[in-house]
PDB file of N, CA and C in Angstrom:
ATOM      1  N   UNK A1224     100.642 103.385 -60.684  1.00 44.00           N
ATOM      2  CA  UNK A1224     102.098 103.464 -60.829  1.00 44.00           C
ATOM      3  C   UNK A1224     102.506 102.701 -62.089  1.00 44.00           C
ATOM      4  N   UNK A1225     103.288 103.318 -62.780  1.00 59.00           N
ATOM      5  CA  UNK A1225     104.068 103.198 -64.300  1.00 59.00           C
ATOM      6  C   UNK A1225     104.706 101.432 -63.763  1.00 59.00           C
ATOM      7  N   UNK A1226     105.492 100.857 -64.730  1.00 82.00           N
ATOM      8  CA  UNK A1226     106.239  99.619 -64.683  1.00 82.00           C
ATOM      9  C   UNK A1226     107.767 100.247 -65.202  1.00 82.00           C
ATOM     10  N   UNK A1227     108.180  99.356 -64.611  1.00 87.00           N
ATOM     11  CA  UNK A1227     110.032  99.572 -64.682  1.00 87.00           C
ATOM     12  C   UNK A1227     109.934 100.271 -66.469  1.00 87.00           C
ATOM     13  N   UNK A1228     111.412 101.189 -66.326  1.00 91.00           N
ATOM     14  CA  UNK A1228     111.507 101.618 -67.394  1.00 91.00           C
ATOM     15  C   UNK A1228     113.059 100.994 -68.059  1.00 91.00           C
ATOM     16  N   UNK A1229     112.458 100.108 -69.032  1.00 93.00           N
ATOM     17  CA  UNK A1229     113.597  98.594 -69.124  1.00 93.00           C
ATOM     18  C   UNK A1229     114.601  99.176 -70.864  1.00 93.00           C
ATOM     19  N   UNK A1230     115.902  99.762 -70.292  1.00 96.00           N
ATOM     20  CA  UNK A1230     116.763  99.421 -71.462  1.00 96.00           C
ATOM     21  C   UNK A1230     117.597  98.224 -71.614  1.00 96.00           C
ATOM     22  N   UNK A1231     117.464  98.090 -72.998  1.00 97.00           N
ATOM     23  CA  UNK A1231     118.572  96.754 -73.064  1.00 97.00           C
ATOM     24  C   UNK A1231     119.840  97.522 -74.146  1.00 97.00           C
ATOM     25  N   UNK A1232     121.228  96.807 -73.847  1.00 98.00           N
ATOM     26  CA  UNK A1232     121.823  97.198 -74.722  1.00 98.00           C
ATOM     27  C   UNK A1232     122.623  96.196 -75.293  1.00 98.00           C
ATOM     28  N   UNK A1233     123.289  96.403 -76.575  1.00 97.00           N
ATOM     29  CA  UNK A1233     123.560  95.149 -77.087  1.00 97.00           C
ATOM     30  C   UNK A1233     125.126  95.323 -77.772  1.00 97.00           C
ATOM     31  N   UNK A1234     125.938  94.170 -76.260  1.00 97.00           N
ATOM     32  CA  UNK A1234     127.313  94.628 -76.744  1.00 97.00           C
ATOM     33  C   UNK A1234     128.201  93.642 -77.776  1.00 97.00           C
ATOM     34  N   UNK A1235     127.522  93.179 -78.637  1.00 95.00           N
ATOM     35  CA  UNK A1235     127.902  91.983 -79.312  1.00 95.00           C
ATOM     36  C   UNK A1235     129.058  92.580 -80.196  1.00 95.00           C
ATOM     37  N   UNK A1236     129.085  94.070 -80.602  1.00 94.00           N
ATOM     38  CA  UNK A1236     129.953  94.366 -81.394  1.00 94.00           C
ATOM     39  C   UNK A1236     130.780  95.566 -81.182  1.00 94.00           C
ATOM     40  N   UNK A1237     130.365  95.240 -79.545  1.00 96.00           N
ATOM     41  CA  UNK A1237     131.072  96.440 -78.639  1.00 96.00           C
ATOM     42  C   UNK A1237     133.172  95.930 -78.348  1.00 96.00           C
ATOM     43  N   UNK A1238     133.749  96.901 -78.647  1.00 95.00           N
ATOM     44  CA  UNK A1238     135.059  96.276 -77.845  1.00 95.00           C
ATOM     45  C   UNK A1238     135.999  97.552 -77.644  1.00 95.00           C
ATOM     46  N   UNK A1239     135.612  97.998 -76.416  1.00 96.00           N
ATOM     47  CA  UNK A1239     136.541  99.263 -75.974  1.00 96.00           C
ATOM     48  C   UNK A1239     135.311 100.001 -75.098  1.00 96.00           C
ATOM     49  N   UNK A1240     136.285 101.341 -74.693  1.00 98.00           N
ATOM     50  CA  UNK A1240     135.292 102.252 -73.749  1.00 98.00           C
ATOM     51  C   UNK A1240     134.010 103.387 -74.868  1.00 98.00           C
ATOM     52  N   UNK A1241     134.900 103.362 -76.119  1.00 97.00           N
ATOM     53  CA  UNK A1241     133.892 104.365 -76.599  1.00 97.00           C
ATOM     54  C   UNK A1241     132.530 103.938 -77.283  1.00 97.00           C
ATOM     55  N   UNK A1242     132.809 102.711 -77.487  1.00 97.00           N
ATOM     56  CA  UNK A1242     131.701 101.808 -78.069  1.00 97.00           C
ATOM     57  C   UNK A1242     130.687 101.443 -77.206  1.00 97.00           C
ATOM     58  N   UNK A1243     131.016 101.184 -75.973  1.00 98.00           N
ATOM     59  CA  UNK A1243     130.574 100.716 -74.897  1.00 98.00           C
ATOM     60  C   UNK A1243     129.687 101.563 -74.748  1.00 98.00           C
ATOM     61  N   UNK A1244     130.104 102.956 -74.384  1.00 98.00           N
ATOM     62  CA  UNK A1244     128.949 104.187 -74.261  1.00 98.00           C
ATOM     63  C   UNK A1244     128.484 104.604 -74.838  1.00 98.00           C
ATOM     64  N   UNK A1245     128.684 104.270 -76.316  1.00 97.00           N
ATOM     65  CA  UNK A1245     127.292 104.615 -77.489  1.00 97.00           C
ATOM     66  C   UNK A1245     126.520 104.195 -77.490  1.00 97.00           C
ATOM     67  N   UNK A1246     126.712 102.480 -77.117  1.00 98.00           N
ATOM     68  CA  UNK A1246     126.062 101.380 -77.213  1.00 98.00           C
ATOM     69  C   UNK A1246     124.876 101.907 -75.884  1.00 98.00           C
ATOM     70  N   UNK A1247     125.257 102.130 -74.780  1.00 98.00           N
ATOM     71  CA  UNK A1247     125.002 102.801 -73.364  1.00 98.00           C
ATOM     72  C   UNK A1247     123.870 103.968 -73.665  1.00 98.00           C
ATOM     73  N   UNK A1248     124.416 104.951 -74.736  1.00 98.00           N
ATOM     74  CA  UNK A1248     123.921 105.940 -74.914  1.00 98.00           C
ATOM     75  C   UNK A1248     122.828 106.011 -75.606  1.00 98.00           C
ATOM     76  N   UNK A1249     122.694 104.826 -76.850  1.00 97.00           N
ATOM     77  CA  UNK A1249     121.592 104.526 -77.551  1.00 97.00           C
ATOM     78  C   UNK A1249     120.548 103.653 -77.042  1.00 97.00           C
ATOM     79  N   UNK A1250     121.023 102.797 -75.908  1.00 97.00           N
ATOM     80  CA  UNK A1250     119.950 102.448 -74.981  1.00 97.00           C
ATOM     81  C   UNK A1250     119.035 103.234 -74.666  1.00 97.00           C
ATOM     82  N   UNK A1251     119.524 103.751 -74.262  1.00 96.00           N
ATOM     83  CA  UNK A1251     118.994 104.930 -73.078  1.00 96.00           C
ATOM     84  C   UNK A1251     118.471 106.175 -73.423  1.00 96.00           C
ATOM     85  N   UNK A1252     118.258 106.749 -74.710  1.00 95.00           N
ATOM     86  CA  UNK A1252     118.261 107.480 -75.683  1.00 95.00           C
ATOM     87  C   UNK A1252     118.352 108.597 -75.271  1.00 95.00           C
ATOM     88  N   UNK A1253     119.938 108.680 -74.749  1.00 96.00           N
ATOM     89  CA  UNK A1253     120.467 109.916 -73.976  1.00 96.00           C
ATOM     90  C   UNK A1253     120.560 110.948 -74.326  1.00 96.00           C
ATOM     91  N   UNK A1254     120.093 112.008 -74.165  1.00 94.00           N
ATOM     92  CA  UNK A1254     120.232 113.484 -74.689  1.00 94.00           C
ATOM     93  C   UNK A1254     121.486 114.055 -75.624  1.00 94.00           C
ATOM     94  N   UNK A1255     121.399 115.172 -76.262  1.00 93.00           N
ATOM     95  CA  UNK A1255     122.223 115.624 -77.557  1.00 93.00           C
ATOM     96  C   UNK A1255     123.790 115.885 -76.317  1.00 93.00           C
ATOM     97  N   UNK A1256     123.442 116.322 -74.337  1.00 92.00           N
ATOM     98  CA  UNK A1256     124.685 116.814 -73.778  1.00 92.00           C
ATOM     99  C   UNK A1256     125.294 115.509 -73.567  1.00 92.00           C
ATOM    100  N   UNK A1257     125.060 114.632 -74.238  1.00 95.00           N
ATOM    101  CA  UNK A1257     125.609 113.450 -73.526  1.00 95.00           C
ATOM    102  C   UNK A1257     126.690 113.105 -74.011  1.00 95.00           C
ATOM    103  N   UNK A1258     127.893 113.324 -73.393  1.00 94.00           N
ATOM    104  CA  UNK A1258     129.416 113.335 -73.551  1.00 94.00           C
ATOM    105  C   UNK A1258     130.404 112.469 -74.263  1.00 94.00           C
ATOM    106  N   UNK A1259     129.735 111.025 -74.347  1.00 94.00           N
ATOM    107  CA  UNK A1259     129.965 109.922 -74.282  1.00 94.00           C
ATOM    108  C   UNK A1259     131.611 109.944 -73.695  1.00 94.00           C
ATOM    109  N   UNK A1260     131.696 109.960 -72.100  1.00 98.00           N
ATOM    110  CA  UNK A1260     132.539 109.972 -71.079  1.00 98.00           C
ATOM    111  C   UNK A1260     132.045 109.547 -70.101  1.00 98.00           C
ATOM    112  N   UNK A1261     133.069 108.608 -68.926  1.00 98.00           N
ATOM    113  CA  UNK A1261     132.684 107.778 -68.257  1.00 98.00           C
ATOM    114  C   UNK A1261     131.512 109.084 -66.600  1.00 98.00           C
ATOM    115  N   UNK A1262     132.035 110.691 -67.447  1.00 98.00           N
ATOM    116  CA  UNK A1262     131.322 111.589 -66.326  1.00 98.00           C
ATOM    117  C   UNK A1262     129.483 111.470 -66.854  1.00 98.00           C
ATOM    118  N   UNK A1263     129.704 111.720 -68.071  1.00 97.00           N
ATOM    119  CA  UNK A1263     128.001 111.534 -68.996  1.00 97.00           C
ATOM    120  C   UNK A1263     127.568 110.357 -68.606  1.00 97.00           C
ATOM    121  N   UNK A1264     127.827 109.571 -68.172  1.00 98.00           N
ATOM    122  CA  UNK A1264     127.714 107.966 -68.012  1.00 98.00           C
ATOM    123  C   UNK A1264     126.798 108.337 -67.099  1.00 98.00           C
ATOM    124  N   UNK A1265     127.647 108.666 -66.060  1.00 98.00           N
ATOM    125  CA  UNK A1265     127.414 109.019 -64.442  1.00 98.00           C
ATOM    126  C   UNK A1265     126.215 109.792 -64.373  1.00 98.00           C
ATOM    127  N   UNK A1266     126.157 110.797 -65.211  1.00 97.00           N
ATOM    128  CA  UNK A1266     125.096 112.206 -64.875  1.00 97.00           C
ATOM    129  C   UNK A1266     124.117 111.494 -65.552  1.00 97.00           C
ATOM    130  N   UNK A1267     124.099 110.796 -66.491  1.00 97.00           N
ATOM    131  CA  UNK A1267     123.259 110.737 -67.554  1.00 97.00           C
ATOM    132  C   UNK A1267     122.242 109.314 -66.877  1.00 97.00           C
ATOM    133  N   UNK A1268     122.616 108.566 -65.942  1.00 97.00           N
ATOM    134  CA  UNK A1268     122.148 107.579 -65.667  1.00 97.00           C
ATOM    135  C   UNK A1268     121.496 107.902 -64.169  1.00 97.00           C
ATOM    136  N   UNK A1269     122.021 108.842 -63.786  1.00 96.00           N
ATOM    137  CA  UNK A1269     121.619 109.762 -62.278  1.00 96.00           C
ATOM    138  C   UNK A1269     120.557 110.868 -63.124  1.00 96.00           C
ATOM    139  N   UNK A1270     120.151 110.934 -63.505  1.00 94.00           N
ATOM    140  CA  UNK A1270     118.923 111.930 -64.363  1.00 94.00           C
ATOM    141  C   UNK A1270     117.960 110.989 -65.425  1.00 94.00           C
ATOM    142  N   UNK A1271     117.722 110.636 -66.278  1.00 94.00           N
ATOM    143  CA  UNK A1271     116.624 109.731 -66.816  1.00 94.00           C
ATOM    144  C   UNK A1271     115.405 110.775 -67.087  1.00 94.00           C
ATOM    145  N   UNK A1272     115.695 112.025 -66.936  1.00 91.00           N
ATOM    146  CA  UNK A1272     114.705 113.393 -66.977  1.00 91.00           C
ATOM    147  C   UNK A1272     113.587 112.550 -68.211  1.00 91.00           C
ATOM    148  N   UNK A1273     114.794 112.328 -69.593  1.00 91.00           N
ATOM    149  CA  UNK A1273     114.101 112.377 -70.919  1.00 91.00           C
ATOM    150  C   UNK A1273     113.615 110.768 -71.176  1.00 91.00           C
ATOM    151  N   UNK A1274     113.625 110.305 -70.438  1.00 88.00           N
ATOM    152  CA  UNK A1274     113.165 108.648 -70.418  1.00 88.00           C
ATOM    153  C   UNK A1274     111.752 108.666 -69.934  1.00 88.00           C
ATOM    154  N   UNK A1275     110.397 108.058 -70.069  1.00 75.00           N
ATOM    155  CA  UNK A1275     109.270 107.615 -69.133  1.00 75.00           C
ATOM    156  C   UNK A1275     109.856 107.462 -67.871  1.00 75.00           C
ATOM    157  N   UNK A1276     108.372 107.433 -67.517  1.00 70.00           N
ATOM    158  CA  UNK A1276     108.543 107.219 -65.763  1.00 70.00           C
ATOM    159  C   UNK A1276     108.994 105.847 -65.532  1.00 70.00           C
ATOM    160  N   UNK A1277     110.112 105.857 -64.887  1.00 67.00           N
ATOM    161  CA  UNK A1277     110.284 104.452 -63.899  1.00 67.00           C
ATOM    162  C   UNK A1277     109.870 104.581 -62.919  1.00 67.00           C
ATOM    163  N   UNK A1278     108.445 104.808 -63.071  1.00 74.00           N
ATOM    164  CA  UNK A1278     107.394 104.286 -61.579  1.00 74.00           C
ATOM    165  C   UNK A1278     107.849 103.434 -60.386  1.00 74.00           C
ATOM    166  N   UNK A1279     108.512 102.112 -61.458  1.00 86.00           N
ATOM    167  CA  UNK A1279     108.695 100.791 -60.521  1.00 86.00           C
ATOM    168  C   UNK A1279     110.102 100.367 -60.648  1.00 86.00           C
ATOM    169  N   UNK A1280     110.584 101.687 -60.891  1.00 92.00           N
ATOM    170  CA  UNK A1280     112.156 101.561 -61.262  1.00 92.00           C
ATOM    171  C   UNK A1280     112.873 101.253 -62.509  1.00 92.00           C
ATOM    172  N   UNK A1281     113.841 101.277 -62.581  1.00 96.00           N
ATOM    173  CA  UNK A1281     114.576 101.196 -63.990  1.00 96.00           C
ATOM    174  C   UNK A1281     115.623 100.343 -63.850  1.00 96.00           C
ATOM    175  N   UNK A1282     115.800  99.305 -65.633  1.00 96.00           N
ATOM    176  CA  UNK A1282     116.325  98.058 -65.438  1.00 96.00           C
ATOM    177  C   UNK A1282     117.050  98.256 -66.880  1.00 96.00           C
ATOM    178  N   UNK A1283     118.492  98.106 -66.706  1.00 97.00           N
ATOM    179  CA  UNK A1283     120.046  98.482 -67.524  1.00 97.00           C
ATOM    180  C   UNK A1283     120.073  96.495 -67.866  1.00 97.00           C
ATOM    181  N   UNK A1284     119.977  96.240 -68.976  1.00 97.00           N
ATOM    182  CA  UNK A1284     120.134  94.784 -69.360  1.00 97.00           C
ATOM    183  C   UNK A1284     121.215  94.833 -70.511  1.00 97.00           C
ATOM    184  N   UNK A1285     122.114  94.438 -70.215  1.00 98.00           N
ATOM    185  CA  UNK A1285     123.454  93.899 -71.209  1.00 98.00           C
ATOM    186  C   UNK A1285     123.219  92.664 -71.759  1.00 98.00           C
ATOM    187  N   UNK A1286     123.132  92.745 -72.921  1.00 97.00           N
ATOM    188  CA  UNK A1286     123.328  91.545 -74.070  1.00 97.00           C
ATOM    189  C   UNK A1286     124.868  91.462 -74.759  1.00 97.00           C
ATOM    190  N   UNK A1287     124.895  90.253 -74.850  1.00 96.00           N
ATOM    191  CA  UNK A1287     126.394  89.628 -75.249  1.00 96.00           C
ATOM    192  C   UNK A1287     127.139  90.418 -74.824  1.00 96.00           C
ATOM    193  N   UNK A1288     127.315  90.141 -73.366  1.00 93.00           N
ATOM    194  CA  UNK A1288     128.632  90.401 -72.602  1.00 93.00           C
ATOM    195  C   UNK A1288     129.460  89.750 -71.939  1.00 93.00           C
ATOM    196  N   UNK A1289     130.809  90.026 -71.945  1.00 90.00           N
ATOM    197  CA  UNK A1289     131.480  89.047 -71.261  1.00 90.00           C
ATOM    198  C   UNK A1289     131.751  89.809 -69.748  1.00 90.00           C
ATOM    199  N   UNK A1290     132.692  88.784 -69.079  1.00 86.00           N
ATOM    200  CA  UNK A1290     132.604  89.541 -67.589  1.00 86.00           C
ATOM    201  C   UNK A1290     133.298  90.411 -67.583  1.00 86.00           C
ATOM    202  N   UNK A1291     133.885  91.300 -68.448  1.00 92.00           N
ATOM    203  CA  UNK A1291     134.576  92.762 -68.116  1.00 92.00           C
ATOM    204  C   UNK A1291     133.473  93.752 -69.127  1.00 92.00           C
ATOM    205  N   UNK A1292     132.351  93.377 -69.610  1.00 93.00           N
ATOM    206  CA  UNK A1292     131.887  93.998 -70.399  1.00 93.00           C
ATOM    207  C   UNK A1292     132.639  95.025 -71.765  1.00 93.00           C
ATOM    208  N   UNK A1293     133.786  93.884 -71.955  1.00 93.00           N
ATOM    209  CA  UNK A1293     134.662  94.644 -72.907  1.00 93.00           C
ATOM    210  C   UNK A1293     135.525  95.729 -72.778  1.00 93.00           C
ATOM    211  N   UNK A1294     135.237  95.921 -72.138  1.00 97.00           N
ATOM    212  CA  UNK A1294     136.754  96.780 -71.075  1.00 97.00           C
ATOM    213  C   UNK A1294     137.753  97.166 -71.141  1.00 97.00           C
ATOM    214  N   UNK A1295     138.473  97.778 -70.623  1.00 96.00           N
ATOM    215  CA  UNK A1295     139.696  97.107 -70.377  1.00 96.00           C
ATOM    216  C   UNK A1295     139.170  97.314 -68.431  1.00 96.00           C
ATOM    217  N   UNK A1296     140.669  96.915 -67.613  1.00 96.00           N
ATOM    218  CA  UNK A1296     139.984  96.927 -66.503  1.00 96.00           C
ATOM    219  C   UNK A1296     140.121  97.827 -65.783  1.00 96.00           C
ATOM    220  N   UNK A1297     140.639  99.129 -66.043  1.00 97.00           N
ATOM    221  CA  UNK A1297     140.655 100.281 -64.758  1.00 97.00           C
ATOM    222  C   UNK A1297     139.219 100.761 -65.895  1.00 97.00           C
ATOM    223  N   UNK A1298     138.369 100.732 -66.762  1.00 97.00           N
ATOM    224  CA  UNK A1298     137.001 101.092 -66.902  1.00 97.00           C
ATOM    225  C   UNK A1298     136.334 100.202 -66.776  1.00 97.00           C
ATOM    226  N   UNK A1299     136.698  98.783 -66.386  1.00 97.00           N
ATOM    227  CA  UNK A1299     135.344  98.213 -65.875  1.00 97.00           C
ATOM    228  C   UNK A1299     135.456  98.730 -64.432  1.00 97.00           C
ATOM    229  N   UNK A1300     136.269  99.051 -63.686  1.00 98.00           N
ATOM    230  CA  UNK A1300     136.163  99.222 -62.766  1.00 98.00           C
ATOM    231  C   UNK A1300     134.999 100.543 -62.489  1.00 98.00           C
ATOM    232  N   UNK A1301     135.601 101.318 -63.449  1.00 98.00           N
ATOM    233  CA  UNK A1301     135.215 102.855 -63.160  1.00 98.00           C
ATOM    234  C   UNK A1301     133.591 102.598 -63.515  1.00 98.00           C
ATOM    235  N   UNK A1302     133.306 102.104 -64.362  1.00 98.00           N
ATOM    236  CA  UNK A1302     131.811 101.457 -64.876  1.00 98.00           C
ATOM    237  C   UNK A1302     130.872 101.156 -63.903  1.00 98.00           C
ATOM    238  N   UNK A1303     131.612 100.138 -63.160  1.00 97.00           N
ATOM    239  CA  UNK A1303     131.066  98.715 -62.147  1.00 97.00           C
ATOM    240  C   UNK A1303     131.203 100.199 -61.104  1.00 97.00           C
ATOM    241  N   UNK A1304     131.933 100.818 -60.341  1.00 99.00           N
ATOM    242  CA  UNK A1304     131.464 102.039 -59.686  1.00 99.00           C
ATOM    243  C   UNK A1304     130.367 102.763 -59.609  1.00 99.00           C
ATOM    244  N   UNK A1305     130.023 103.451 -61.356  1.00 99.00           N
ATOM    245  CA  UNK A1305     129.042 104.010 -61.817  1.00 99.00           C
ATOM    246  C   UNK A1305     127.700 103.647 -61.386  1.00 99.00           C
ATOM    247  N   UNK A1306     127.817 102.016 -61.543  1.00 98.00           N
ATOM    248  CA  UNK A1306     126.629 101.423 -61.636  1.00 98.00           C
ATOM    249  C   UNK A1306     126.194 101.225 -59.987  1.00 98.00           C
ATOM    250  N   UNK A1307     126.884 101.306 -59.239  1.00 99.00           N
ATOM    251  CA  UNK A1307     127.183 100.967 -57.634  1.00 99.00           C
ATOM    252  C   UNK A1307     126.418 102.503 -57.413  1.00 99.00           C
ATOM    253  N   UNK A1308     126.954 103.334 -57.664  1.00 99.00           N
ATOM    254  CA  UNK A1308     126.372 104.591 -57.447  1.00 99.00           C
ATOM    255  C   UNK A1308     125.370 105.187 -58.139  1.00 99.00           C
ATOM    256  N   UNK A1309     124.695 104.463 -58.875  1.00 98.00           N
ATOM    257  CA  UNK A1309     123.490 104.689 -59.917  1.00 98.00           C
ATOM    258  C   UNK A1309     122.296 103.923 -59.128  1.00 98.00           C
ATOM    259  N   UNK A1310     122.538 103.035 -58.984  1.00 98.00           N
ATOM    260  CA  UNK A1310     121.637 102.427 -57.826  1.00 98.00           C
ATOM    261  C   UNK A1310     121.508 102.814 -56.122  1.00 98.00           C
ATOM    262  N   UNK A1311     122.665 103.432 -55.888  1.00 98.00           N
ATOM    263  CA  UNK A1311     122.425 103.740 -54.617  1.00 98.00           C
ATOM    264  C   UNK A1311     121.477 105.438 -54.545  1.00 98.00           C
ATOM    265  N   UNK A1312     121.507 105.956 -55.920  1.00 98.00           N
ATOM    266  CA  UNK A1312     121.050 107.322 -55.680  1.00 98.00           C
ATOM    267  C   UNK A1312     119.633 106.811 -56.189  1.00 98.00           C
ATOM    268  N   UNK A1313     119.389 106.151 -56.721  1.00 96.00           N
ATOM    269  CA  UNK A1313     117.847 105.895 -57.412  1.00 96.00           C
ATOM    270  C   UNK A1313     117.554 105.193 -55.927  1.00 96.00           C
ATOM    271  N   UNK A1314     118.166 104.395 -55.446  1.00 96.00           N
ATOM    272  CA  UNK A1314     117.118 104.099 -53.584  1.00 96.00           C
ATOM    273  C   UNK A1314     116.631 104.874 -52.807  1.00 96.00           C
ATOM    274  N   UNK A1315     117.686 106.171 -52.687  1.00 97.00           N
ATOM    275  CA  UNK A1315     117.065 107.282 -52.123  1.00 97.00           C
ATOM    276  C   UNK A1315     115.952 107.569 -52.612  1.00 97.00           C
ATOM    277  N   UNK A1316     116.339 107.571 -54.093  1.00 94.00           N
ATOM    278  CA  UNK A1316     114.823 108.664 -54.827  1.00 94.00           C
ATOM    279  C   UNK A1316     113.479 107.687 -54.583  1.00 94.00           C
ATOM    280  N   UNK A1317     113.237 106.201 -54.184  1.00 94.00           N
ATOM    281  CA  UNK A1317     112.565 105.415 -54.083  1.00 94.00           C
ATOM    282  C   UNK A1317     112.079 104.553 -55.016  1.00 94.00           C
ATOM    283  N   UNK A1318     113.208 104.657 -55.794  1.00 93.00           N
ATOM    284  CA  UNK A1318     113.114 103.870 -57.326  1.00 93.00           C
ATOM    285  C   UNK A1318     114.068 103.064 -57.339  1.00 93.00           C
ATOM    286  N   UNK A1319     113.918 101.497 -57.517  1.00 95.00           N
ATOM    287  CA  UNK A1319     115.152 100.839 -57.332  1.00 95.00           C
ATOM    288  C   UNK A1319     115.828 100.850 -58.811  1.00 95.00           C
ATOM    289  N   UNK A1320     117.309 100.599 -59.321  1.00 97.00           N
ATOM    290  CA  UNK A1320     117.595 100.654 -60.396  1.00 97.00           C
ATOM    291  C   UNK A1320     118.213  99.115 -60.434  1.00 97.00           C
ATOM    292  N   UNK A1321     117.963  98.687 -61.504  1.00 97.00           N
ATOM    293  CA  UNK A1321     118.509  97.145 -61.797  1.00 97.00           C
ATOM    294  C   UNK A1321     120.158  96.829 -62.709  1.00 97.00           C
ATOM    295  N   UNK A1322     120.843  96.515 -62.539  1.00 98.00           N
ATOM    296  CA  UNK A1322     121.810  96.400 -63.947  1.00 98.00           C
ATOM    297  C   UNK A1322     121.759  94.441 -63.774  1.00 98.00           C
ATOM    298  N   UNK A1323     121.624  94.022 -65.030  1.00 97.00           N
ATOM    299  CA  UNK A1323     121.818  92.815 -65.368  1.00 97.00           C
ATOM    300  C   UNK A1323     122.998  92.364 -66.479  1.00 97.00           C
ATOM    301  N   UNK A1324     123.318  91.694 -66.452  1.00 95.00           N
ATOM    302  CA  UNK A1324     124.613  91.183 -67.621  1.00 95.00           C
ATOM    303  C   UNK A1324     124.220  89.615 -68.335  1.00 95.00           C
ATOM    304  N   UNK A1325     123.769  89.612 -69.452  1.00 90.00           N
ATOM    305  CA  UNK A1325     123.471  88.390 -70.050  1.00 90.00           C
ATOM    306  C   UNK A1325     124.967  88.511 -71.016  1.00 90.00           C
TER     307      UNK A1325
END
C-alpha cells in the first residue's frame, strides 16, 4: 500500500475566494475542468482521479493561514463545509482525508 498523497498549499499571498482556489487548485494539480468555484472545489477534491494513489489517504496542508483562511466568512463557511464533506466521502471510500492549517 502507497503512503498518503500529501498537498501543501501556500496562502501567504492569498486574500479572497479566487486566490484561495488557485492556490487550492495548484496544489492539487487539478485538471484543465477545474472551475475554480467553490462547486470545482467540491468535485475536484471528491475525485483525485489525476493525483497518485492515496493508498493511506490524502493530506490538504495550509501554509500561512490565518483562522478564516482569508475569507471572507459566508466562504469560509462554505469551504470549512467542503472540507467536512471531503472527508466524510473519502471514509466511505476507506481512505481517510486530512486537512491541516499551519
Amino acid at each position: 500500500m502507497s503512503e498518503q498523497c500529501f498537498f501543501e498549499v501556500d496562502l501567504a499571498e492569498v486574500h479572497g475566494k479566487g486566490e484561495f482556489l488557485a492556490a487550492v487548485a495548484k496544489a492539487i494539480h487539478a485538471p484543465d475542468w477545474f472551475g475554480h468555484n467553490l462547486d470545482a472545489l467540491a468535485d475536484a477534491l471528491g475525485d483525485l482521479s489525476w493525483t497518485r494513489d492515496g493508498g493511506k489517504g490524502y493530506v490538504l496542508l495550509f501554509h500561512h493561514a490565518d483562522e478564516s483562511l482569508h475569507l471572507d466568512t459566508a466562504d469560509h463557511a462554505a469551504v470549512t463545509q467542503i472540507f467536512a464533506d471531503t472527508v466524510s466521502y473519502w471514509k466511505l471510500q476507506g481512505k481517510p482525508f486530512w486537512v491541516f492549517i499551519d
